[in-house]
Tab-separated table of C-alpha atoms in Angstrom:
chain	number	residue	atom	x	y	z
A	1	UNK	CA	88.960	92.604	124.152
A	2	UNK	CA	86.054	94.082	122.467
A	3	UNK	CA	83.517	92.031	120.270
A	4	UNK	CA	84.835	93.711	117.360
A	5	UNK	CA	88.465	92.377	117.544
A	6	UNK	CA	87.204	89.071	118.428
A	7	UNK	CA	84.841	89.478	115.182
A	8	UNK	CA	88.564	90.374	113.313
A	9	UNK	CA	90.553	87.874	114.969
A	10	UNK	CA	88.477	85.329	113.711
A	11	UNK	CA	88.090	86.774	110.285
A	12	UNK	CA	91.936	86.948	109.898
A	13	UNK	CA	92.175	83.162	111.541
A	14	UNK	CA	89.703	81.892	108.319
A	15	UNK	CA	90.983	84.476	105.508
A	16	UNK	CA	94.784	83.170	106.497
A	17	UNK	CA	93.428	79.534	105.934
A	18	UNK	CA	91.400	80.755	102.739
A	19	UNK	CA	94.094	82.290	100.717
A	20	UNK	CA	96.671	79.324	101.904
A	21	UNK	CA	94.033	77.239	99.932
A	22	UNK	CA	93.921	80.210	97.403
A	23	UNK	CA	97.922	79.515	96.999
A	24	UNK	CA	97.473	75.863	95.711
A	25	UNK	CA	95.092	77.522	92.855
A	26	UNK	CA	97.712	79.608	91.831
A	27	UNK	CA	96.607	83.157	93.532
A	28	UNK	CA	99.437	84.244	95.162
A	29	UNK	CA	98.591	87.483	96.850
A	30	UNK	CA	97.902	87.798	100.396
A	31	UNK	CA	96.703	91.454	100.141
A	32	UNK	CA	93.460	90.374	98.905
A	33	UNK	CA	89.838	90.613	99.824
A	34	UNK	CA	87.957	87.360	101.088
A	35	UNK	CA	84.110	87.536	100.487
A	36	UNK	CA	81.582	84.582	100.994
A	37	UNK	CA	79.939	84.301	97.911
A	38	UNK	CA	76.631	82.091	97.183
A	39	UNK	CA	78.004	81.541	93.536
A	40	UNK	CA	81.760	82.316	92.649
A	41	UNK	CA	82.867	83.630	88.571
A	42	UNK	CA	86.595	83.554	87.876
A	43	UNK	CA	87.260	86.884	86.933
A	44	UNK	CA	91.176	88.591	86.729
A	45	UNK	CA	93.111	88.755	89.878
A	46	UNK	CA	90.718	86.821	91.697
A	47	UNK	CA	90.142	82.786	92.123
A	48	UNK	CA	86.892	81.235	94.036
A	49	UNK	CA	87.788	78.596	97.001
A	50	UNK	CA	85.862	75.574	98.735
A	51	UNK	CA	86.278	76.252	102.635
A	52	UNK	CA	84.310	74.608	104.783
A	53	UNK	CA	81.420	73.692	102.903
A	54	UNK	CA	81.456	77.281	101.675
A	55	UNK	CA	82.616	79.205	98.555
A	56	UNK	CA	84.713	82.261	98.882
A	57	UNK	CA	85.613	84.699	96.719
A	58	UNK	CA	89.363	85.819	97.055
A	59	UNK	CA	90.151	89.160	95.120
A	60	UNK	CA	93.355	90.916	95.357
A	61	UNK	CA	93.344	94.258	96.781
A	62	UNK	CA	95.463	97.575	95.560
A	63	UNK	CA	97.432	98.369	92.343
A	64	UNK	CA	100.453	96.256	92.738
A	65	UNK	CA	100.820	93.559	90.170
A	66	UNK	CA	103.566	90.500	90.838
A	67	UNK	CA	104.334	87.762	87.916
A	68	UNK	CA	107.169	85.610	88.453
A	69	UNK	CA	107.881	82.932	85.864
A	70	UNK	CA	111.074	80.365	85.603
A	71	UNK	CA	113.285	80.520	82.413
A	72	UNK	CA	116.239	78.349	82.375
A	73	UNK	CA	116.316	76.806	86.269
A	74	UNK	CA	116.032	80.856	87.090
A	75	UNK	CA	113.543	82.860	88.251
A	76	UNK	CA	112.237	86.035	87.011
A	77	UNK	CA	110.316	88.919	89.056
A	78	UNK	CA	108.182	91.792	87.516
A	79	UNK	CA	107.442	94.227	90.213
A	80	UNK	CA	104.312	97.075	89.163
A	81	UNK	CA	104.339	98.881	92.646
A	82	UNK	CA	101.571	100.192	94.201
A	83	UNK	CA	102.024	103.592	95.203
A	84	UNK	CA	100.133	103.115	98.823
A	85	UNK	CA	103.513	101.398	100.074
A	86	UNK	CA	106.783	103.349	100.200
A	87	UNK	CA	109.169	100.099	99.498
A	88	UNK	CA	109.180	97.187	99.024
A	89	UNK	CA	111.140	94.010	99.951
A	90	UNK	CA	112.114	90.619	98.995
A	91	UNK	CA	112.475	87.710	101.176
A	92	UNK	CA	114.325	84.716	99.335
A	93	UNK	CA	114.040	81.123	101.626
A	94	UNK	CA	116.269	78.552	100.709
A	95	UNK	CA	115.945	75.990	103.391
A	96	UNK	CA	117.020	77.191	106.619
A	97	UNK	CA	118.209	80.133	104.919
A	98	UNK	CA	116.615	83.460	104.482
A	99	UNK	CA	117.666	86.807	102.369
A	100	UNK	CA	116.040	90.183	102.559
A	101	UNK	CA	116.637	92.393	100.073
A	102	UNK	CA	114.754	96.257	98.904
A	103	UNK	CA	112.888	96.134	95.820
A	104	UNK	CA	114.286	98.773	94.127
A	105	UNK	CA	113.303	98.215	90.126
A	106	UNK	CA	110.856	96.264	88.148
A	107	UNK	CA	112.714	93.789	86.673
A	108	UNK	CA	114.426	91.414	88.997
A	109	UNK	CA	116.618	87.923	88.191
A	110	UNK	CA	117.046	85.733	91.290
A	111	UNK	CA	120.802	84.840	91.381
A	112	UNK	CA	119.513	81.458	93.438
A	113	UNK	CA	118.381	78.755	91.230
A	114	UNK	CA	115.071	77.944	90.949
A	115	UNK	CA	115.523	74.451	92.550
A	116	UNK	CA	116.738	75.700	95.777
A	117	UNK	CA	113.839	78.559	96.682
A	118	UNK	CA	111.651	77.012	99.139
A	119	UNK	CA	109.492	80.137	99.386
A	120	UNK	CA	109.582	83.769	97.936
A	121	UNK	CA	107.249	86.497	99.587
A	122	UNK	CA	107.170	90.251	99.300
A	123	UNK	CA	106.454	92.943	101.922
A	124	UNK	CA	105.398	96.315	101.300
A	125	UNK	CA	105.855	99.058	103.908
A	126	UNK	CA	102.432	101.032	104.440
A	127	UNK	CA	100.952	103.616	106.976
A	128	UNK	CA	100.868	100.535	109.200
A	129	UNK	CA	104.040	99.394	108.478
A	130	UNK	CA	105.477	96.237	107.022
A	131	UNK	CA	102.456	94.299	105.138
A	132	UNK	CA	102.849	90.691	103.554
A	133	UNK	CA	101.513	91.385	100.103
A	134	UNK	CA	102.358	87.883	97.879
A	135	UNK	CA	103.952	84.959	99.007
A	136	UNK	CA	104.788	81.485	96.687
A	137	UNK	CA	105.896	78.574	98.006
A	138	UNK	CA	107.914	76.381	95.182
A	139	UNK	CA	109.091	73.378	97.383
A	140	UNK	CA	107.894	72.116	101.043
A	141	UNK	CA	110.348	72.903	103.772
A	142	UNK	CA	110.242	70.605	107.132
A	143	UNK	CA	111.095	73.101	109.984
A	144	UNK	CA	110.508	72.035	114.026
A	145	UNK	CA	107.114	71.960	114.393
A	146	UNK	CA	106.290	74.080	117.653
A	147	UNK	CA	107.212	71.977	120.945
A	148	UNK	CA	105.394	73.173	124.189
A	149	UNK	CA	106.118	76.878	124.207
A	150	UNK	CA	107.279	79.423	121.845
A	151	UNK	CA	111.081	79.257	123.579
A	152	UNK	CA	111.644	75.608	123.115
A	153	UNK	CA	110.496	75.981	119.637
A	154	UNK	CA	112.853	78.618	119.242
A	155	UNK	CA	115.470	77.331	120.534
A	156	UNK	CA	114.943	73.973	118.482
A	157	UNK	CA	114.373	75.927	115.008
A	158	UNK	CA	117.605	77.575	115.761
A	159	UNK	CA	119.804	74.927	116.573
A	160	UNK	CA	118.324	72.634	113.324
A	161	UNK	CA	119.219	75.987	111.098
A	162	UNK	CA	122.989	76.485	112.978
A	163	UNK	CA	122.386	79.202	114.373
A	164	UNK	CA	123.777	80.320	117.983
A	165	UNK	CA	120.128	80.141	120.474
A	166	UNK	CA	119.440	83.495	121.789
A	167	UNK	CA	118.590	84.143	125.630
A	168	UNK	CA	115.241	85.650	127.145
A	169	UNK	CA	115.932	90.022	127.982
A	170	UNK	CA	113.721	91.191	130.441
A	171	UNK	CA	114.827	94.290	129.352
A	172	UNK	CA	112.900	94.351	126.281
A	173	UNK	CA	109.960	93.199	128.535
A	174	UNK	CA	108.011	96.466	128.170
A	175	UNK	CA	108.242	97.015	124.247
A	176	UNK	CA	106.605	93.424	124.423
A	177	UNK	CA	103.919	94.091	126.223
A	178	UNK	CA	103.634	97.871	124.086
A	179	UNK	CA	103.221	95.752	121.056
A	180	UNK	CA	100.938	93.161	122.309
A	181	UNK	CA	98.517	96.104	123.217
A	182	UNK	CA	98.704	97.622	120.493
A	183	UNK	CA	97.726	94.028	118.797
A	184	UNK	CA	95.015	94.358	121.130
A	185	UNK	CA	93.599	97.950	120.711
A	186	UNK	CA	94.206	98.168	116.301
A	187	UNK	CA	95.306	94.766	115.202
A	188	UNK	CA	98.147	93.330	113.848
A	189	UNK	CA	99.902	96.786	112.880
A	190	UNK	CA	103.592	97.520	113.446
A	191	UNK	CA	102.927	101.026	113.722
A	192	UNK	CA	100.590	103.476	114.570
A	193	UNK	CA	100.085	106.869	114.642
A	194	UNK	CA	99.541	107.376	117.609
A	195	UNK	CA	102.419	105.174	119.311
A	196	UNK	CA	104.581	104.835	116.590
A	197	UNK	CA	106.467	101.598	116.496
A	198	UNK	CA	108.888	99.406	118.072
A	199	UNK	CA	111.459	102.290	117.748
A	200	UNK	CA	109.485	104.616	119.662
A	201	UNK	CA	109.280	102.341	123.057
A	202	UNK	CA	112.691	103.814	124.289
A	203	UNK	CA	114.838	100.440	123.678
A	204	UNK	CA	118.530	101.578	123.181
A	205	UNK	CA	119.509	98.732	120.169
A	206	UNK	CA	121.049	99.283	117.082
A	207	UNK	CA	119.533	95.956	115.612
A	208	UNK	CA	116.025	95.216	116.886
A	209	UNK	CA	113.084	92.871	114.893
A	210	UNK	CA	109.593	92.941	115.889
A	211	UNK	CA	107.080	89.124	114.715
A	212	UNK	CA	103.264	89.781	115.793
A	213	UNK	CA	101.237	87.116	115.219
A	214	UNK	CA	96.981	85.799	115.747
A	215	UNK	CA	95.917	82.361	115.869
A	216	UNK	CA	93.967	80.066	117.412
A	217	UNK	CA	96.411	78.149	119.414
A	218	UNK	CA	99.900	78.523	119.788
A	219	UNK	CA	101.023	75.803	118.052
A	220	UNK	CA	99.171	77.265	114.917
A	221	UNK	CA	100.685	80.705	115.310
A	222	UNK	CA	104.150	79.091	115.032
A	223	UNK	CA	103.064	77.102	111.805
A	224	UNK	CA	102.309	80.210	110.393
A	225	UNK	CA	105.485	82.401	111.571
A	226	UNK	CA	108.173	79.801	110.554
A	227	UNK	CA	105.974	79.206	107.517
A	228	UNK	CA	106.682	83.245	106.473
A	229	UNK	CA	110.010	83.698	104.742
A	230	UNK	CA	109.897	88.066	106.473
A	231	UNK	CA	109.070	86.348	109.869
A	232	UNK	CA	111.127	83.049	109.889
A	233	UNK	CA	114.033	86.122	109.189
A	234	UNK	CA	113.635	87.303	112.155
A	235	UNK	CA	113.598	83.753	113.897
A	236	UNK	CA	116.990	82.961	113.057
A	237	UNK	CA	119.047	85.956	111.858
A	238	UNK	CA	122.175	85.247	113.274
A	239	UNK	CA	122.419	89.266	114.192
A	240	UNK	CA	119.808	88.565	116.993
A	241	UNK	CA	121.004	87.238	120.561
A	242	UNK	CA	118.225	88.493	123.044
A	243	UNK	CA	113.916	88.217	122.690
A	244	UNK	CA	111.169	88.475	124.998
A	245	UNK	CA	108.017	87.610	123.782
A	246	UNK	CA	104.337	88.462	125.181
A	247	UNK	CA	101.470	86.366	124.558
A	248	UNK	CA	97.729	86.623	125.536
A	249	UNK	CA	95.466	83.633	125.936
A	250	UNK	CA	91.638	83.539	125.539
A	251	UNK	CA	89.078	81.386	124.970
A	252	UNK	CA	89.352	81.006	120.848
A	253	UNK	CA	92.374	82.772	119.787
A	254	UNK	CA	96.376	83.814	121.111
A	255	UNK	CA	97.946	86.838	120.505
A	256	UNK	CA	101.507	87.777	120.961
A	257	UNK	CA	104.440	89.552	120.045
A	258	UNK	CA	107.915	88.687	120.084
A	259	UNK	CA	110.546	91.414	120.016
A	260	UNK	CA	114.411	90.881	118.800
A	261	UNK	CA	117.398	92.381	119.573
A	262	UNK	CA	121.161	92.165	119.084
């Protein structure tokens, strides 16, 4: 791996822990500029956070604008899209429980109450493919912490949720190790261009998920997928029976991608 993707690997490992602290200050986008700053002014869209010893400046990036605001135990969206994505989705986590659904106008009323939503986030599909753009967490959720290796943990999440444990497919081996090159070569990108995406790798499924992930250590890089209502979808949908996933250890950081399938 090249010196720059080691330089973006770690910039994504401290911007991911930034804008979690950014969360607890109310800033709830994750499609947002991090900047060290000597000397931090709150301006709009923006919040300044202690990390380390230093200050950072977290701005959000784009034109899309999220407010969400409880009125009577129910919670109420206002979507202004940003025309760089071409949809837009909403992932609902109560619990164990997770519900995707397209964002398809401005004004949206959650059916669940307020007291159940553990965590709503919204993804926006860009050149790239899916992006995480906001994310709020409204009540902690204990899920299996990771235990020795990405199957176990799995297989543990899965059972605590009741959901049937899906079995390793060498057959979706290759698309794997496609993606986890790709993770290498641009990033964490669902698509590109040039190899298109997890569609394109010749794997005959109707029903196929793709969760690419960066991280320090494993165990962190499961904290982080089971703590993202659009990955922790993929973890237990009920629709997948098969996975193979591909990881890459080096000295500061693991890479990997773990592909679905019915």
């Amino acid at each position: 791996m090249s010196f720059f993707w080691l330089a973006l690997f770690s910039y994504l490992f401290e911007s991911y822990s930034i804008l979690e602290k950014a969360e607890n200050d109310g800033f709830f986008y994750k499609n947002a500029e991090v900047v060290e700053v000597s000397a931090c002014k709150p301006e709009k869209n923006a919040v300044c956070v202690q990390y380390k010893g230093k200050t950072y400046l977290a701005k959000k990036s784009g034109n899309l604008e999220i407010e969400a605001k409880t009125v009577n135990d129910s919670i109420q969206l206002t979507v202004s899209p940003d025309p760089a994505y071409i949809s837009y989705f909403l992932y609902i986590q109560t619990g164990c429980a997770v519900h995707k659904v397209q964002i398809t106008k401005r004004e949206i009323v959650l059916e669940e109450k307020a007291a159940n939503i553990t965590r709503l986030q919204i993804t926006g599909t860009g050149v790239g493919g899916p992006e995480i753009l906001w994310s709020r967490k409204f009540k902690e959720e204990k899920l299996p912490p990771f235990s020795e290796n990405f199957g176990k943990s799995l297989d543990l999440l899965r059972k605590s949720c009741k959901k049937s444990v899906v079995s390793i497919d060498s057959g979706l081996e290759e698309a794997a190790g496609k993606s986890l090159a790709k993770i290498q070569n641009e990033g964490l990108k669902h698509y590109s261009s040039k190899d298109g995406g997890i569609r394109h790798t010749g794997i005959h499924k109707k029903i196929l998920g793709e969760n690419l992930f960066a991280a320090k250590t494993e165990a962190e890089a499961w904290k982080m997928l089971v703590s993202s209502p659009s990955h922790l979808y993929n973890l237990i949908n009920p629709q997948f029976r098969h996975y193979f996933y591909a990881i890459k250890k080096e000295k500061d950081e693991v890479t990997g991608a773990i592909v679905f399938s019915e």
